[in-house]
């Protein structure tokens, strides 16, 4: 979803309604250029893309997006748009009839977005031939990477369904059947197709062929975790900015995998981290051709990560990327990211509570974890930092104020994380 | 000063009123004094004869049977023009006496579309319709975000919703012929405000105007950007710092110019309730006061140079919102900050009718909404007033709609009996009194909460203002959606209504946009690249070393364009992080 200017209230209302309706929604950003919007669509591998526009100038903008996607051969897309009443009936007619925009919603029609998306959503649009994507992975083609990641997520979805099925069967105390695959009727029941299993089998084979490539292309994986709002996105963005200013990283590529929780009730999710990466998505600051950002919903997997994460990491490693994983925390053992990351970074803030809270924090017991006390400008930070010092050696503890540009704490953090990189 | 001090000053003032009312019930001498003072007011009253031959006094004074009532009236409201300015900061305000007004009519009409040439044309048209020459400028998104019109990525946005300005030449063109002492130019711009203001002041000088006589306003309210609009170029800290650079510089060199306009309007448009609008805007105002004090500026100078900007909407609170805000401010300035110059205690406010209250459906109903909002606004005696055009939900205002909007004001001011005939004729009505007290209370409650969060800036950094506003916004949405909030012709009596689509949209043609690109390119090419480079270097040095960035901007603005200025400073300060 993209907002053409600062009027983001309507976007958030629609995004929330979609999330409640079980859809995974990625916020693409404000005031995007055509290029940035198209990059986001491709990297995120989305099926629907929406544009909200309040100023004039939208007709050519929509058209340019449609043209750019066509040029890049993007297969899935369904483009929808909406905005204020500055979209006149004449505009809407032009866009829908001539410019290939699938649907424009007018002011007051926002309740019809979710039904529309439900009606037009097609689960079966996954690439048929995973093998054809391998070449693209090698050359770092973003569309190929993205399609493969879509398959990784699809596989994870099916794995979960199978697991759920087994658990139910297990529950019925029929242990023999629990090891077998669900039968055809089950697949029909959950709305999927048996045929997709074949594609997934081929995907698995493809993934195993990536092993060599991964070995050839050494890359580092940083896993950043901490509670929502602690500053993970801000820190990630600041680290990436430094990465691109760092002469040692001249030919390196960076991928960000950003995981946010799915809503337990609806299964939908609102993935907003992309908006927080202001430097990482701006070509005035970084070489955006060397950045790949993917937002991933946890889909109930737990531990602050998603089931597909190891596969996604593997695909991006094969693509030659150094990787930042922004995991999420809700205070339960959220340590999943430590299993896939070479270096884990735990972000906390002065408002976490007292000594007891720190004592209970699992992340602090992970060997080698780097601890960041962000929002350190707060009054309570001295107290918490002294508590942390008792548990974490000083070379692995950083006090940061990530909202401050060129913050010395972030500088030290960056130095420390990259001291062994070249 | 912390908000706690301001709360304390207001609480104390409240207690003082109660004590003086009590005293007026018992103390005979005090009773005499009050009655005498009141009698003097009454004897000083002037009378006039209306066209209908009815004789009336110029100021509506209530009838009191007991001195305690006088004590309360003077304490709570103050006589028009007197502390705590609950009624008005001026004694006569909009009265027409001898066919003249003490203060010019407050109409301001907003304009800005396409190229500087197009907008300039529009300004000339507007000025012809007005008695006083007041221009108000809207800029396009590219300009507001510090981008050049020749940036190909944002070609579509050129001139949409406001005028496109990138170079010093653009500013000369835009205001050509308006660099005069009797013209006041206001500019709705925040992030790039220093560049724009510098260009505007330099252009005035180049056209022979003395800086000491230049009048006008730049919005430059980074705090409210962080709360609502989200269109800053640099993080909040440096944005405030450079705004204060300009504030300080102007107080010395352009003393009639208002470089900052503390704006609640956008906070309300984003979804804030009236009380949130009042509380957050005042809190922002105190941030600027404190920053200016830290630079060693005098509180009386500061108070006089900080005008405000509020909404008038359909909600009941608007009957007394500005009155309440004025009182909290006046008490704070006098009793907490020690401002003894009366002009520094008087909060000057520009009020605009609420754009959020206008709807596309049955679009002409917006004329009525705007008229009623103007009426609420006028009961509070603002210093300047803008009425929205009814077609704003769908387009940059068309000429017809602009005319209706300004005529509506004139009808209220000049045609209708009331504001022109008698000062404060509804001012202490019981309805206004109810709203007034509840609003003051609500403001102080918010101050307490903000203070507990560590003060205004910390509360902002932690998202408090935005969270509060966004909650109110969804609440409002829900109310409209469910019909609890009745919108006539939209969710009420709307069956069978047809979509009203009688107005056409103002378009910015591709040709205009391409010409903008060419003009900007040509300007950039014709400069001496060495001078540009040196200018940028000077700017960055000033920013890194903490010098006055506005002063340097004044020196380089003729060469360095808006986008170059923006980039140069972003390299030093970083970019603003929009909040969700
Ligand atoms: N006060 C303060 N706020 C910060 C700091 N770092 C980030 N924030 C703000 O905290 C909020 C959440 O940050 P974000 O990076 O999105 O957190 P995440 O949910 O952990 O990814 C944002 O509004 C940031 O601007 C900091 O050092 N101090
Ligand atoms: Mg985040």
PDB file of N, CA and C in Angstrom, chain B residues 146-182:
ATOM      1  N   UNK B 146      11.030  19.743   0.160  1.00  0.00           N
ATOM      2  CA  UNK B 146      12.382  20.185  -0.189  1.00  0.00           C
ATOM      3  C   UNK B 146      12.917  19.581  -1.474  1.00  0.00           C
ATOM      4  N   UNK B 147      12.030  19.207  -2.396  1.00  0.00           N
ATOM      5  CA  UNK B 147      12.484  18.612  -3.655  1.00  0.00           C
ATOM      6  C   UNK B 147      12.424  19.629  -4.782  1.00  0.00           C
ATOM      7  N   UNK B 148      13.299  19.430  -5.730  1.00  0.00           N
ATOM      8  CA  UNK B 148      13.336  20.321  -6.872  1.00  0.00           C
ATOM      9  C   UNK B 148      12.254  19.948  -7.872  1.00  0.00           C
ATOM     10  N   UNK B 149      11.717  20.976  -8.546  1.00  0.00           N
ATOM     11  CA  UNK B 149      10.721  20.693  -9.580  1.00  0.00           C
ATOM     12  C   UNK B 149      11.320  19.897 -10.729  1.00  0.00           C
ATOM     13  N   UNK B 150      12.647  19.889 -10.851  1.00  0.00           N
ATOM     14  CA  UNK B 150      13.226  19.121 -11.963  1.00  0.00           C
ATOM     15  C   UNK B 150      13.626  17.709 -11.549  1.00  0.00           C
ATOM     16  N   UNK B 151      13.162  17.251 -10.411  1.00  0.00           N
ATOM     17  CA  UNK B 151      13.398  15.864 -10.006  1.00  0.00           C
ATOM     18  C   UNK B 151      12.418  14.960 -10.766  1.00  0.00           C
ATOM     19  N   UNK B 152      12.936  14.143 -11.686  1.00  0.00           N
ATOM     20  CA  UNK B 152      12.031  13.394 -12.566  1.00  0.00           C
ATOM     21  C   UNK B 152      11.149  12.397 -11.813  1.00  0.00           C
ATOM     22  N   UNK B 153      11.598  11.950 -10.649  1.00  0.00           N
ATOM     23  CA  UNK B 153      10.812  10.972  -9.902  1.00  0.00           C
ATOM     24  C   UNK B 153       9.483  11.536  -9.416  1.00  0.00           C
ATOM     25  N   UNK B 154       9.421  12.854  -9.308  1.00  0.00           N
ATOM     26  CA  UNK B 154       8.205  13.455  -8.752  1.00  0.00           C
ATOM     27  C   UNK B 154       7.572  14.444  -9.727  1.00  0.00           C
ATOM     28  N   UNK B 155       7.752  14.179 -10.984  1.00  0.00           N
ATOM     29  CA  UNK B 155       7.196  15.056 -12.016  1.00  0.00           C
ATOM     30  C   UNK B 155       5.685  15.227 -11.860  1.00  0.00           C
ATOM     31  N   UNK B 156       4.999  14.136 -11.546  1.00  0.00           N
ATOM     32  CA  UNK B 156       3.532  14.173 -11.482  1.00  0.00           C
ATOM     33  C   UNK B 156       3.026  15.141 -10.415  1.00  0.00           C
ATOM     34  N   UNK B 157       3.828  15.349  -9.400  1.00  0.00           N
ATOM     35  CA  UNK B 157       3.373  16.159  -8.267  1.00  0.00           C
ATOM     36  C   UNK B 157       3.555  17.661  -8.480  1.00  0.00           C
ATOM     37  N   UNK B 158       4.214  18.045  -9.556  1.00  0.00           N
ATOM     38  CA  UNK B 158       4.523  19.469  -9.746  1.00  0.00           C
ATOM     39  C   UNK B 158       3.250  20.308  -9.764  1.00  0.00           C
ATOM     40  N   UNK B 159       3.206  21.280  -8.883  1.00  0.00           N
ATOM     41  CA  UNK B 159       2.114  22.246  -8.899  1.00  0.00           C
ATOM     42  C   UNK B 159       0.761  21.714  -8.461  1.00  0.00           C
ATOM     43  N   UNK B 160       0.692  20.469  -8.038  1.00  0.00           N
ATOM     44  CA  UNK B 160      -0.591  19.912  -7.605  1.00  0.00           C
ATOM     45  C   UNK B 160      -0.871  20.345  -6.168  1.00  0.00           C
ATOM     46  N   UNK B 161      -2.003  20.944  -5.961  1.00  0.00           N
ATOM     47  CA  UNK B 161      -2.396  21.319  -4.606  1.00  0.00           C
ATOM     48  C   UNK B 161      -1.653  22.524  -4.055  1.00  0.00           C
ATOM     49  N   UNK B 162      -0.790  23.120  -4.830  1.00  0.00           N
ATOM     50  CA  UNK B 162      -0.061  24.286  -4.337  1.00  0.00           C
ATOM     51  C   UNK B 162       0.949  24.715  -5.377  1.00  0.00           C
ATOM     52  N   UNK B 163       1.572  25.848  -5.128  1.00  0.00           N
ATOM     53  CA  UNK B 163       2.508  26.364  -6.119  1.00  0.00           C
ATOM     54  C   UNK B 163       3.863  25.666  -5.983  1.00  0.00           C
ATOM     55  N   UNK B 164       4.513  25.472  -7.110  1.00  0.00           N
ATOM     56  CA  UNK B 164       5.830  24.849  -7.135  1.00  0.00           C
ATOM     57  C   UNK B 164       6.911  25.924  -7.072  1.00  0.00           C
ATOM     58  N   UNK B 165       7.785  25.829  -6.066  1.00  0.00           N
ATOM     59  CA  UNK B 165       8.873  26.805  -5.909  1.00  0.00           C
ATOM     60  C   UNK B 165      10.170  26.061  -5.634  1.00  0.00           C
ATOM     61  N   UNK B 166      11.199  26.354  -6.405  1.00  0.00           N
ATOM     62  CA  UNK B 166      12.488  25.716  -6.167  1.00  0.00           C
ATOM     63  C   UNK B 166      13.625  26.730  -6.069  1.00  0.00           C
ATOM     64  N   UNK B 167      13.477  27.857  -6.770  1.00  0.00           N
ATOM     65  CA  UNK B 167      14.613  28.776  -6.871  1.00  0.00           C
ATOM     66  C   UNK B 167      14.238  30.174  -6.363  1.00  0.00           C
ATOM     67  N   UNK B 168      15.270  30.944  -6.135  1.00  0.00           N
ATOM     68  CA  UNK B 168      15.077  32.331  -5.723  1.00  0.00           C
ATOM     69  C   UNK B 168      14.264  33.093  -6.770  1.00  0.00           C
ATOM     70  N   UNK B 169      14.533  32.805  -8.027  1.00  0.00           N
ATOM     71  CA  UNK B 169      13.788  33.460  -9.099  1.00  0.00           C
ATOM     72  C   UNK B 169      12.284  33.176  -8.973  1.00  0.00           C
ATOM     73  N   UNK B 170      11.950  31.947  -8.591  1.00  0.00           N
ATOM     74  CA  UNK B 170      10.545  31.577  -8.424  1.00  0.00           C
ATOM     75  C   UNK B 170       9.859  32.491  -7.404  1.00  0.00           C
ATOM     76  N   UNK B 171      10.583  32.797  -6.336  1.00  0.00           N
ATOM     77  CA  UNK B 171       9.995  33.628  -5.280  1.00  0.00           C
ATOM     78  C   UNK B 171       9.787  35.055  -5.782  1.00  0.00           C
ATOM     79  N   UNK B 172      10.768  35.543  -6.532  1.00  0.00           N
ATOM     80  CA  UNK B 172      10.620  36.884  -7.125  1.00  0.00           C
ATOM     81  C   UNK B 172       9.374  36.943  -8.017  1.00  0.00           C
ATOM     82  N   UNK B 173       9.199  35.900  -8.818  1.00  0.00           N
ATOM     83  CA  UNK B 173       8.068  35.863  -9.737  1.00  0.00           C
ATOM     84  C   UNK B 173       6.743  35.763  -8.976  1.00  0.00           C
ATOM     85  N   UNK B 174       6.736  34.892  -7.999  1.00  0.00           N
ATOM     86  CA  UNK B 174       5.509  34.602  -7.255  1.00  0.00           C
ATOM     87  C   UNK B 174       4.931  35.856  -6.606  1.00  0.00           C
ATOM     88  N   UNK B 175       5.792  36.644  -5.992  1.00  0.00           N
ATOM     89  CA  UNK B 175       5.304  37.799  -5.239  1.00  0.00           C
ATOM     90  C   UNK B 175       5.615  39.125  -5.932  1.00  0.00           C
ATOM     91  N   UNK B 176       5.852  39.066  -7.201  1.00  0.00           N
ATOM     92  CA  UNK B 176       6.191  40.277  -7.943  1.00  0.00           C
ATOM     93  C   UNK B 176       5.123  41.359  -7.739  1.00  0.00           C
ATOM     94  N   UNK B 177       5.562  42.544  -7.383  1.00  0.00           N
ATOM     95  CA  UNK B 177       4.612  43.626  -7.160  1.00  0.00           C
ATOM     96  C   UNK B 177       4.001  43.636  -5.765  1.00  0.00           C
ATOM     97  N   UNK B 178       4.281  42.614  -4.992  1.00  0.00           N
ATOM     98  CA  UNK B 178       3.707  42.545  -3.644  1.00  0.00           C
ATOM     99  C   UNK B 178       4.736  42.805  -2.548  1.00  0.00           C
ATOM    100  N   UNK B 179       5.939  43.196  -2.940  1.00  0.00           N
ATOM    101  CA  UNK B 179       6.940  43.519  -1.917  1.00  0.00           C
ATOM    102  C   UNK B 179       6.712  44.953  -1.464  1.00  0.00           C
ATOM    103  N   UNK B 180       5.607  45.176  -0.781  1.00  0.00           N
ATOM    104  CA  UNK B 180       5.194  46.521  -0.370  1.00  0.00           C
ATOM    105  C   UNK B 180       4.869  46.483   1.111  1.00  0.00           C
ATOM    106  N   UNK B 181       5.017  47.648   1.752  1.00  0.00           N
ATOM    107  CA  UNK B 181       4.810  47.696   3.199  1.00  0.00           C
ATOM    108  C   UNK B 181       3.372  47.409   3.613  1.00  0.00           C
ATOM    109  N   UNK B 182       2.417  47.647   2.711  1.00  0.00           N
ATOM    110  CA  UNK B 182       1.025  47.413   3.107  1.00  0.00           C
ATOM    111  C   UNK B 182       0.539  46.016   2.707  1.00  0.00           C
TER     112      UNK B 182
END
